[in-house]
Short mmCIF file of C-alpha atoms and ligand atoms in Angstrom, two decimals:
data_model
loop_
_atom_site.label_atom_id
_atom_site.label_comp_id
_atom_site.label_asym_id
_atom_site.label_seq_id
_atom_site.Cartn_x
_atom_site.Cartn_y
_atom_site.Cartn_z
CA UNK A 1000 0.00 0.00 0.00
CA UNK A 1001 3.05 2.41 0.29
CA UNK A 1002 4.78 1.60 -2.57
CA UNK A 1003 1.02 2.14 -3.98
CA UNK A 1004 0.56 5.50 -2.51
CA UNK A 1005 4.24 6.57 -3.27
CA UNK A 1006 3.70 5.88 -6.96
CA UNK A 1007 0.58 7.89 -7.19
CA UNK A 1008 2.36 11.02 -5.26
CA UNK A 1009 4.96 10.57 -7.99
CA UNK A 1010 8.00 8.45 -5.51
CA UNK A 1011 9.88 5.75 -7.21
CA UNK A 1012 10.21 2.30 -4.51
CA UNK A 1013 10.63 -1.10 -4.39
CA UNK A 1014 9.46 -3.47 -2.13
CA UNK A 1015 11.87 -6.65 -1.20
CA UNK A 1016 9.60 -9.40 0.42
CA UNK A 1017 11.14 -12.33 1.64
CA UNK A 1018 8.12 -14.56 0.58
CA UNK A 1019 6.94 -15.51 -2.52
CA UNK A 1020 3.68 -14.15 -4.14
CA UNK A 1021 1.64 -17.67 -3.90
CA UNK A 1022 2.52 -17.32 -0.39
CA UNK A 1023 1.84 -13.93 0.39
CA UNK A 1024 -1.99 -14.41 -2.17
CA UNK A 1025 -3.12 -17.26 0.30
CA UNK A 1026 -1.96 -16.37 4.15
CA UNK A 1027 -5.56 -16.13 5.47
CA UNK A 1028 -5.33 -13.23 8.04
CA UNK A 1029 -8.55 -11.54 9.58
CA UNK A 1030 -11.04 -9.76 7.11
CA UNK A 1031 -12.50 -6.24 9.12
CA UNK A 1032 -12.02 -3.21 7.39
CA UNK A 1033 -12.66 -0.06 9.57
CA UNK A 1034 -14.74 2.36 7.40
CA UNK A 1035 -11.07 4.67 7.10
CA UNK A 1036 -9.58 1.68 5.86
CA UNK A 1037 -12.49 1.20 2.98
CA UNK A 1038 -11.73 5.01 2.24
CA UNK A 1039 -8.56 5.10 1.82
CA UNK A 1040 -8.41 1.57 -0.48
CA UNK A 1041 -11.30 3.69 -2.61
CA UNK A 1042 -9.55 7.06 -2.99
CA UNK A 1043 -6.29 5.25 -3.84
CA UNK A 1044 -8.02 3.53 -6.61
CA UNK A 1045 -7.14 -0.02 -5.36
CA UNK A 1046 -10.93 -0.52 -3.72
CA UNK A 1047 -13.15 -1.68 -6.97
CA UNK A 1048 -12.94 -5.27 -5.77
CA UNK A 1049 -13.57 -4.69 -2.26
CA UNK A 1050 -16.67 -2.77 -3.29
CA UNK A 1051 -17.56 -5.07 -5.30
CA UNK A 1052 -17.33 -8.55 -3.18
CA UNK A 1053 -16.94 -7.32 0.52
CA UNK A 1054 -19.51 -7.43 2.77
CA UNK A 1055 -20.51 -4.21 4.09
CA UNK A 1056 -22.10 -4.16 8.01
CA UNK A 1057 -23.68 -1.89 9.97
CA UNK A 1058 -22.82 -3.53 13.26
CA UNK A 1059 -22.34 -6.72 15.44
CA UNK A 1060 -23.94 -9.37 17.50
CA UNK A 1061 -22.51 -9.94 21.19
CA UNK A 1062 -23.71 -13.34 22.73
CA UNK A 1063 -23.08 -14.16 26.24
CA UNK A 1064 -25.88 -16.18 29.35
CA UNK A 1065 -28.60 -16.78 26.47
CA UNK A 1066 -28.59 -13.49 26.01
CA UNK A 1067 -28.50 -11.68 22.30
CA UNK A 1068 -27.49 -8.14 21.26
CA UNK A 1069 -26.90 -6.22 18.49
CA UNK A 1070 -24.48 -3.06 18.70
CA UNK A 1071 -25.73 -0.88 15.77
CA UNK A 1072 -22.48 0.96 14.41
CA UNK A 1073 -24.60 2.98 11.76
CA UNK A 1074 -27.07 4.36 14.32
CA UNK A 1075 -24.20 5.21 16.71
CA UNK A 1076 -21.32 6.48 14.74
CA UNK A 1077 -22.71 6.91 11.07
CA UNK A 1078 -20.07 4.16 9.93
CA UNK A 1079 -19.81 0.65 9.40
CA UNK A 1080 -16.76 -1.87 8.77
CA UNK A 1081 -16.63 -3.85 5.17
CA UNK A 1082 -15.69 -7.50 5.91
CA UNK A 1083 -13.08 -8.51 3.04
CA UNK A 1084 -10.30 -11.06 3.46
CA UNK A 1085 -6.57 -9.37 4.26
CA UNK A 1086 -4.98 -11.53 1.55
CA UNK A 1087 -7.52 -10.13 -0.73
CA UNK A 1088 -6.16 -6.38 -0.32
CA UNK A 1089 -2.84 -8.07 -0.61
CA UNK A 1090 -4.21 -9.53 -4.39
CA UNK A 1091 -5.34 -6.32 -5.26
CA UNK A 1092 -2.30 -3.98 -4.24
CA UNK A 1093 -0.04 -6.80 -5.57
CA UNK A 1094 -1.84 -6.69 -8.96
CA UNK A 1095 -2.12 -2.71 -9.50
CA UNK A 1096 1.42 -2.21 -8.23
CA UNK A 1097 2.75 -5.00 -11.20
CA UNK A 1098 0.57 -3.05 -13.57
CA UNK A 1099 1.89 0.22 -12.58
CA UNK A 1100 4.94 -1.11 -13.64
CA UNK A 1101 5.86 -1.21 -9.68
CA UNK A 1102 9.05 -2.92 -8.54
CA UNK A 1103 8.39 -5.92 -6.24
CA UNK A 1104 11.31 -8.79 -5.65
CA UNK A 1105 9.46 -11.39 -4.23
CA UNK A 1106 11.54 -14.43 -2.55
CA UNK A 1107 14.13 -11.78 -1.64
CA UNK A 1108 15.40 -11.75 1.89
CA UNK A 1109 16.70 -8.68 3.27
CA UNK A 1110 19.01 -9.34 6.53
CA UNK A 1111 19.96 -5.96 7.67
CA UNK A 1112 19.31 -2.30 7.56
CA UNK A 1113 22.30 -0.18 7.49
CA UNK A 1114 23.77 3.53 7.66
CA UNK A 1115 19.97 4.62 8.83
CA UNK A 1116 21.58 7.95 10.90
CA UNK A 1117 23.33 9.27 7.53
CA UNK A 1118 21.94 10.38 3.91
CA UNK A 1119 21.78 6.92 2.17
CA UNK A 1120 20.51 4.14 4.14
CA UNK A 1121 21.04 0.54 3.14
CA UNK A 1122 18.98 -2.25 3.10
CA UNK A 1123 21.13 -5.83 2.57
CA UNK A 1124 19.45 -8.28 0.81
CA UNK A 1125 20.51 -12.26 0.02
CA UNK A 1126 20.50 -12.90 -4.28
CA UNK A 1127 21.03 -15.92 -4.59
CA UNK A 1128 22.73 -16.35 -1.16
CA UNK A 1129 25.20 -13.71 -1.85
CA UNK A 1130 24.99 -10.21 0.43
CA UNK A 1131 23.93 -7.44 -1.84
CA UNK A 1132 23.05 -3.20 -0.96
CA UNK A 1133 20.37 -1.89 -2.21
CA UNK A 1134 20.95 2.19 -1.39
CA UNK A 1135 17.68 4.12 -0.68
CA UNK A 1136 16.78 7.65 0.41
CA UNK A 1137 14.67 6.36 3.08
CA UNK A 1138 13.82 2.71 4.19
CA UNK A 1139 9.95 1.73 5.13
CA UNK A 1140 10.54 -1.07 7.79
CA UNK A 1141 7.14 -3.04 6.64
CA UNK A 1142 8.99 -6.74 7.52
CA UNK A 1143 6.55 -7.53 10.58
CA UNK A 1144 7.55 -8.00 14.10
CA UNK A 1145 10.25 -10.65 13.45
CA UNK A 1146 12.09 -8.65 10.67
CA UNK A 1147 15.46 -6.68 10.78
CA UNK A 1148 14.01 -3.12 10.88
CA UNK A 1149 12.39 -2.90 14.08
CA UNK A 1150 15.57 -3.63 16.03
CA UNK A 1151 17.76 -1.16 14.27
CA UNK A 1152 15.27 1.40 16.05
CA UNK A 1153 16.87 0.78 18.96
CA UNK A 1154 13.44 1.57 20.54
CA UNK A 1155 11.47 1.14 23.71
CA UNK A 1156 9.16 -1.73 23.82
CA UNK A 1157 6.08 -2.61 25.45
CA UNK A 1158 4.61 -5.83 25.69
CA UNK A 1159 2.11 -7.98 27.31
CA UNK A 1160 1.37 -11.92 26.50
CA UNK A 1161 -2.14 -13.87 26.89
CA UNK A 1162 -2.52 -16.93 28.01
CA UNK A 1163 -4.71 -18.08 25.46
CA UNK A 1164 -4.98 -18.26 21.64
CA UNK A 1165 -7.15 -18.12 18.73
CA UNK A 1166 -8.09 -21.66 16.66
CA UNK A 1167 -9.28 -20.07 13.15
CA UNK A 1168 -10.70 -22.53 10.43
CA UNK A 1169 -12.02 -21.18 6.96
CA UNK A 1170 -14.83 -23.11 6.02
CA UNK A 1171 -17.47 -23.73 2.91
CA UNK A 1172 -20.25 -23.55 5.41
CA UNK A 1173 -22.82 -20.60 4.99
CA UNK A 1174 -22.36 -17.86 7.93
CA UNK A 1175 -25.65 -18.55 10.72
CA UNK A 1176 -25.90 -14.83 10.43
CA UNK A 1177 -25.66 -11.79 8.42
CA UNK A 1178 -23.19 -10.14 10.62
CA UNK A 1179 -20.70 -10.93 13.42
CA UNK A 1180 -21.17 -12.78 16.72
CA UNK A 1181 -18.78 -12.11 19.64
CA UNK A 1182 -19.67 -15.06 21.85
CA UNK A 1183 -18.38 -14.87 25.15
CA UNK A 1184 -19.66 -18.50 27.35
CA UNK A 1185 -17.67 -19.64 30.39
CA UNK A 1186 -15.81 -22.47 28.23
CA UNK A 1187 -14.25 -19.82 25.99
CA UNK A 1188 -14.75 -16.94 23.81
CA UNK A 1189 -15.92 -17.92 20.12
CA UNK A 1190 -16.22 -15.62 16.66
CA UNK A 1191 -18.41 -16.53 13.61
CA UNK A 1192 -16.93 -14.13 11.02
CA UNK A 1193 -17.41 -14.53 7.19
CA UNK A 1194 -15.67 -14.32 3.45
CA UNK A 1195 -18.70 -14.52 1.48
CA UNK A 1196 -22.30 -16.24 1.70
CA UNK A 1197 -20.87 -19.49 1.17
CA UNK A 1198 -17.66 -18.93 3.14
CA UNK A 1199 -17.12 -18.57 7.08
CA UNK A 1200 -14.42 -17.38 9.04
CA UNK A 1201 -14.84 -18.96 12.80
CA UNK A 1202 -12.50 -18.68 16.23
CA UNK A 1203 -12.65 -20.68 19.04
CA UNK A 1204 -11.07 -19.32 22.09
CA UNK A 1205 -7.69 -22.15 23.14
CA UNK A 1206 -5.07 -22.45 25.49
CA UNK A 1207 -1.92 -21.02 24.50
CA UNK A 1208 0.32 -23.93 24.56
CA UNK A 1209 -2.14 -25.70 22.57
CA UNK A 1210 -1.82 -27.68 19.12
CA UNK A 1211 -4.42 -28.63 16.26
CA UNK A 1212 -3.72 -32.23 17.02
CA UNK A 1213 -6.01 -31.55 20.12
CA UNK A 1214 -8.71 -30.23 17.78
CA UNK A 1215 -9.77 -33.03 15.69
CA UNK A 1216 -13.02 -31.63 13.35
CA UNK A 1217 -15.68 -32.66 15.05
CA UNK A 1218 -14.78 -31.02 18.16
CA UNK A 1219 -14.07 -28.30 16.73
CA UNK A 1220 -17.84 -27.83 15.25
CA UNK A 1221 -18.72 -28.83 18.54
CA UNK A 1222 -17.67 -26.31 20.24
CA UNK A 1223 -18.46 -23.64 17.84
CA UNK A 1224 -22.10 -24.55 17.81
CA UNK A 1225 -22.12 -24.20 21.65
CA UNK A 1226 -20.45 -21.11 22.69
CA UNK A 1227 -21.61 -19.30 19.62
CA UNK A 1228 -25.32 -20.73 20.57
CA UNK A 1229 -25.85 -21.75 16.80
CA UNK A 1230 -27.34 -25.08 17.04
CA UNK A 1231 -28.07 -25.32 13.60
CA UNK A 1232 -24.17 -24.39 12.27
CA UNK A 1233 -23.30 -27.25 9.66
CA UNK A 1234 -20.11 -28.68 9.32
CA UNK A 1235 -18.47 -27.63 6.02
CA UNK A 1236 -15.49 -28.84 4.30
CA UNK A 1237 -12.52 -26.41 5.91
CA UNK A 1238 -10.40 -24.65 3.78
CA UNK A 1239 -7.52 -23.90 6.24
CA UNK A 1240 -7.07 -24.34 9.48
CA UNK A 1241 -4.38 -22.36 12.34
CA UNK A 1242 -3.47 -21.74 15.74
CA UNK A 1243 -2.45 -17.80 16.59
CA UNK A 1244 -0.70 -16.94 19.62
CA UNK A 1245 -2.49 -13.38 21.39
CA UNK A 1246 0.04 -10.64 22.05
CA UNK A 1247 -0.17 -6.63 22.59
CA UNK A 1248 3.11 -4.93 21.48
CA UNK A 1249 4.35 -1.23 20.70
CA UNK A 1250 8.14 -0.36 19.87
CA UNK A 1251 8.41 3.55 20.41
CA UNK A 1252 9.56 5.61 18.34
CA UNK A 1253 8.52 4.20 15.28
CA UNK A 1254 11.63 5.56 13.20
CA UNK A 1255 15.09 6.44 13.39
CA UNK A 1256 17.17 8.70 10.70
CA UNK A 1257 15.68 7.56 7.64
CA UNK A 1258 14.31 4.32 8.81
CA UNK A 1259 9.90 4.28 9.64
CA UNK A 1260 8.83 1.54 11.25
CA UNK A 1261 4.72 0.38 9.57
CA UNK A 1262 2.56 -2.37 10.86
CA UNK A 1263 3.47 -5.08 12.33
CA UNK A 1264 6.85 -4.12 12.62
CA UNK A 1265 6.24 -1.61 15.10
CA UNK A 1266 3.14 -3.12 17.18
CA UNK A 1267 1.10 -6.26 16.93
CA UNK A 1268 -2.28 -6.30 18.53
CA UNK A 1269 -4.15 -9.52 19.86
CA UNK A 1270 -6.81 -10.50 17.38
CA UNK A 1271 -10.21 -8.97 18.62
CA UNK A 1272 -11.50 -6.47 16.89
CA UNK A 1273 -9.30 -6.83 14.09
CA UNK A 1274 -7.49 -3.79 14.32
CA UNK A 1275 -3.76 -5.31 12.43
CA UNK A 1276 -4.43 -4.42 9.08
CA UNK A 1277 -6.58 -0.97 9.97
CA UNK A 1278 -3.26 0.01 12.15
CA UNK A 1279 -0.48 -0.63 9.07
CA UNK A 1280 -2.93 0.86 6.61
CA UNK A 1281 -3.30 3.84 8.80
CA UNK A 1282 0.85 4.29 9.23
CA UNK A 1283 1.56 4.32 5.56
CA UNK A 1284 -0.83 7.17 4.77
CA UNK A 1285 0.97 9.02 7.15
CA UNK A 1286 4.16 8.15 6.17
CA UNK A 1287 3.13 8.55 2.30
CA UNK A 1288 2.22 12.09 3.10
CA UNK A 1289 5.36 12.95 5.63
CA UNK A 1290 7.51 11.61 2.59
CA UNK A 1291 6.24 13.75 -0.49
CA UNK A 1292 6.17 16.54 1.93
CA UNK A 1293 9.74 16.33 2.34
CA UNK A 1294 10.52 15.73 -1.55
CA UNK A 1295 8.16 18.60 -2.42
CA UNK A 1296 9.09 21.36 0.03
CA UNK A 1297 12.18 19.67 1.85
CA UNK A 1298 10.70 20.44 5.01
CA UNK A 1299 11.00 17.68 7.22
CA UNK A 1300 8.51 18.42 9.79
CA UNK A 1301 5.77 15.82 9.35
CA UNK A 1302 8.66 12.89 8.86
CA UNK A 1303 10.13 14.00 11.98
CA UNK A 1304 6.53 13.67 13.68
CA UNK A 1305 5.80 10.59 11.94
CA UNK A 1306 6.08 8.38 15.15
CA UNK A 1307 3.97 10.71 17.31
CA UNK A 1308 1.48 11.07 14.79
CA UNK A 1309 0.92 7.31 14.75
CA UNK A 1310 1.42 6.19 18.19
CA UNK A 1311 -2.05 8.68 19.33
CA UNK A 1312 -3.48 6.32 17.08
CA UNK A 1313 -1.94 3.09 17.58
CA UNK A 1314 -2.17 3.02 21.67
CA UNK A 1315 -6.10 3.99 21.06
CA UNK A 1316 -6.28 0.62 18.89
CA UNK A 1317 -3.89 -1.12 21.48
CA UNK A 1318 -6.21 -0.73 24.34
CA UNK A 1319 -9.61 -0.84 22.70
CA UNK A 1320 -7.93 -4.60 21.52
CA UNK A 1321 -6.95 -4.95 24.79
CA UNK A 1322 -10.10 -4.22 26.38
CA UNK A 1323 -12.35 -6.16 24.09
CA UNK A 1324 -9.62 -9.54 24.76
CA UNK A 1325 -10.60 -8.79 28.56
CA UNK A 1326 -14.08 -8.27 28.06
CA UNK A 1327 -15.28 -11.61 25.45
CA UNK A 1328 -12.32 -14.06 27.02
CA UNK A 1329 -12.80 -16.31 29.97
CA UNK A 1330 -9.24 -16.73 32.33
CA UNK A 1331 -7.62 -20.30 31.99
CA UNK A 1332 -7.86 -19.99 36.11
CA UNK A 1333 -11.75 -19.64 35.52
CA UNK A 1334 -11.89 -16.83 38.42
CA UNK A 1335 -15.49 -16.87 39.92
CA UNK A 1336 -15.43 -13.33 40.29
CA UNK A 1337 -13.92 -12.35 36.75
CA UNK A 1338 -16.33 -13.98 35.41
CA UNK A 1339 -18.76 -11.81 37.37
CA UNK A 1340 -17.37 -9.02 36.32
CA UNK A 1341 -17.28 -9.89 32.66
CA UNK A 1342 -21.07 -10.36 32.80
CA UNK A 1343 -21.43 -7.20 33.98
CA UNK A 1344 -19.69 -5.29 31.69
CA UNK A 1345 -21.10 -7.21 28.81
CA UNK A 1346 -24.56 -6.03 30.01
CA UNK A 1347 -23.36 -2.53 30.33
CA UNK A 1348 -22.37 -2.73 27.11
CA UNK A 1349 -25.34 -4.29 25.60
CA UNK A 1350 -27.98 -1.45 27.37
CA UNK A 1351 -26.03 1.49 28.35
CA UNK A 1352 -25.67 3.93 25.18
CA UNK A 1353 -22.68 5.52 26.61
CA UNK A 1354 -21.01 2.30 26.58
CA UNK A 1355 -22.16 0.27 23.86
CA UNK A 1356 -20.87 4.00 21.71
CA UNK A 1357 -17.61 3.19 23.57
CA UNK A 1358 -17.15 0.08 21.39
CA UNK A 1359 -18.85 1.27 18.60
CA UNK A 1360 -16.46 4.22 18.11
CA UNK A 1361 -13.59 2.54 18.61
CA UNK A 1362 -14.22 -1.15 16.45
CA UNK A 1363 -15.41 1.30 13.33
CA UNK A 1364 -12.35 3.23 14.06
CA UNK A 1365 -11.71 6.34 16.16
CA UNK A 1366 -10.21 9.00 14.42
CA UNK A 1367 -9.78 11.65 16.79
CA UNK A 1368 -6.99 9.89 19.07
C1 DHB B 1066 -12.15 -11.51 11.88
C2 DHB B 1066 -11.03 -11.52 12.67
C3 DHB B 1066 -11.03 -10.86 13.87
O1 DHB B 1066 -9.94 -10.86 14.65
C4 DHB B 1066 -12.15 -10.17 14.30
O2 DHB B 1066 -12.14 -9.53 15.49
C5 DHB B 1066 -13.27 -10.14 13.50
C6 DHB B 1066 -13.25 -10.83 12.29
C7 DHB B 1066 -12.15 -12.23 10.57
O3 DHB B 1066 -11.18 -12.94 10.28
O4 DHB B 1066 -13.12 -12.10 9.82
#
C-alpha cells in the first residue's frame, strides 16, 4: 500500500519481500475493514474489488448467558466496517502495483538495515545467497515483528502476553448470520466471522500452549455450535485451518534517521476487533504524506513527527484490543469473580448507550486519538 501510494504522489520504490507471491496471495489473516480503511483503499483507486465482493455491516452481534445483542455501528457512529479477506487487499495492491509497472522482488530476503543515521541508508538483501546493498533515500521497515528493521530502532518496547490463543478454520459452510457474533460463554470466547455467503471465518477461544492435534473436526464444530449458541451451524469442508498466539506490542519511536517503522513491525495487537491491518494501513498514509512533503518542500517536519502522529493512534487501537480480549475471554484460572465481572460489563455494554458508543467508536475506528 506504500509503494502504492508513493507511486501515485509521484516516488519511485521497491518493495523486497522475503516470501513468494503464492505465499503472500493465500496467508488467510482476519477480514475487518474499519470504514477509514475502505476510504482510503477507494480514494487510492485499489478498492473496486472490495466494493464489489466485501460485505458491508452496519454492526455486530454480542452473545453471552442466552442473552442476544446487536451493537448498531450505523445508528451510533454513522459508519460501518466492510468485511473482506486481508490476503484479498494483498491480491489487489499486488496486482495494480505490477501493472503500474511497480518494482516488487518477491523471494528476496533482506538481513539488515544499514547507515539509517546518515543520507543513504542501506537495506542488505541475500540474491542468490550472496549479500547485496540496495541504497535508498529512506527505508519503510514493513517486515513484521520478526524482521530486521524494528531492532535497528533501537526503541522502547512494550509488551504484554495472553494466556490463550485463537483456533481459526475457513470453512465452505454458509455464515448462521448476516453479521458478526462475539460469543463470550464460560468455556471460551468464540467468533463466527465470514468471506462470502458461502464462506465462514470462525474462532474458538484455546489455550496457548495448545496444538491442532487436540482439535480433531468434530470437536471443533462442537464447540463452535455451543459457545456461539448456533445449534443449527453445519459442518463444512474447511479450507484452512491455524493456531495464533495473542500478544499486545508497541516499539516507540517508530523511526530512526531515515528508517519508519509500519505495521506489524512496530506493534502487533491480539486478534479482537481486528485492528492489524486498519493500524499498518493507517501508518503508511501518514508516512506517504510525511515523505512527499519532504521531496516537495524539503521540510521535514511531518517525517520527523511521523512516530507521534501514529502512536495517538496506535495506543487507542492497542487498548480498545486490549479491552475487548478482557471483556469476550474467559481466564484459563476460571476466576469466579472475573467472570462476574465480565457479565457485567457485557450487560453494560449491551444497554447502556454511553457504553455500547464506547465500542462502537472505537471497532469502526476512532479518528480523533
Ligand atoms: C475476523 C477476525 C477478527 O480478529 C475479528 O475480530 C473479526 C473478524 C475475521 O477474520 O473475519
Amino acid at each position: 500500500m506504500l509503494s502504492h501510494l508513493l507511486h501515485r504522489l509521484g516516488i519511485e520504490s521497491v518493495v523486497l519481500e522475503t516470501r513468494s507471491r503464492d505465499y503472500v496471495e493465500r496467508r488467510v489473516r482476519a477480514g475487518v475493514l474499519e470504514q477509514g480503511s475502505a476510504d482510503l483503499l477507494t480514494s487510492a483507486g485499489v478498492g473496486e474489488r472490495m466494493i464489489r465482493e466485501g460485505l458491508s455491516h452496519d454492526g455486530i452481534n454480542l452473545r453471552f448467558a442466552g442473552e442476544q445483542h446487536r451493537i448498531d455501528f450505523r445508528r451510533l457512529t454513522g459508519r460501518g466496517i466492510t468485511v473482506y479477506g486481508q490476503q484479498e487487499v494483498v491480491k489487489d495492491l499486488i496486482k495494480q502495483r505490477l501493472e503500474d509497472g511497480g518494482e516488487i522482488w518477491f523471494e528476496t530476503e533482506a538481513t539488515a538495515v544499514e547507515a539509517i543515521d546518515g543520507d543513504r541508508p542501506r537495506i542488505v538483501y541475500l540474491e542468490d545467497g550472496v549479500p547485496t546493498t540496495l541504497q535508498c533515500e529512506f527505508v519503510a521497515g514493513c517486515d513484521g515483528s520478526h524482521g530486521v528493521a524494528s531492532p535497528a530502532v533501537l526503541g522502547s518496547t512494550y509488551e504484554r502476553t495472553y494466556p490463550f490463543a485463537w483456533l481459526g478454520i475457513l470453512a465452505k459452510t454458509p455464515p448462521a448470520a448476516d453479521e458478526l457474533i462475539y460469543a463470550y460463554h464460560e468455556r471460551g470466547f468464540a467468533l463466527h466471522s465470514m468471506r462470502s455467503p458461502e464462506i465462514s471465518r470462525l474462532y474458538l477461544q484455546v489455550d496457548a500452549a495448545e496444538t491442532m492435534d487436540a482439535w480433531p473436526e468434530d470437536r471443533v464444530w462442537n464447540e463452535l455450535r455451543l459457545r456461539l449458541a448456533e445449534p443449527g451451524l453445519q459442518p463444512g469442508e474447511i479450507i484452512e485451518d491455524g493456531i495464533t498466539p495473542m500478544r499486545s506490542l508497541v516499539t516507540e519511536p517508530m523511526q530512526r534517521g531515515r528508517l519508519f517503522l509500519a505495521g506489524d513491525a512496530a506493534h502487533i495487537v491480539p486478534a479482537t476487533g481486528a485492528k492489524g491491518m486498519n493500524l499498518a494501513l493507517g501508518d503508511v498514509r501518514v508516512l506517504a504524506e510525511a515523505l512527499a512533503a519532504s521531496y516537495r518542500s524539503k521540510s521535514r517536519d511531518l517525517l520527523e513527527r511521523y512516530s507521534e502522529v501514529c502512536l495517538r493512534r496506535v495506543w487507542r487501537a492497542e487498548h480498545f484490543s486490549a479491552w475487548m480480549t478482557a471483556l469476550l475471554h474467559r481466564d484459563p484460572e476460571g476466576d469466579p469473580f472475573e467472570h462476574k465481572l465480565r457479565l457485567s460489563y457485557l450487560r453494560y455494554v449491551t444497554t447502556s448507550e454511553a457504553a455500547a458508543t464506547t465500542l462502537a467508536e472505537n471497532y469502526v475506528g476512532f479518528d480523533g486519538a
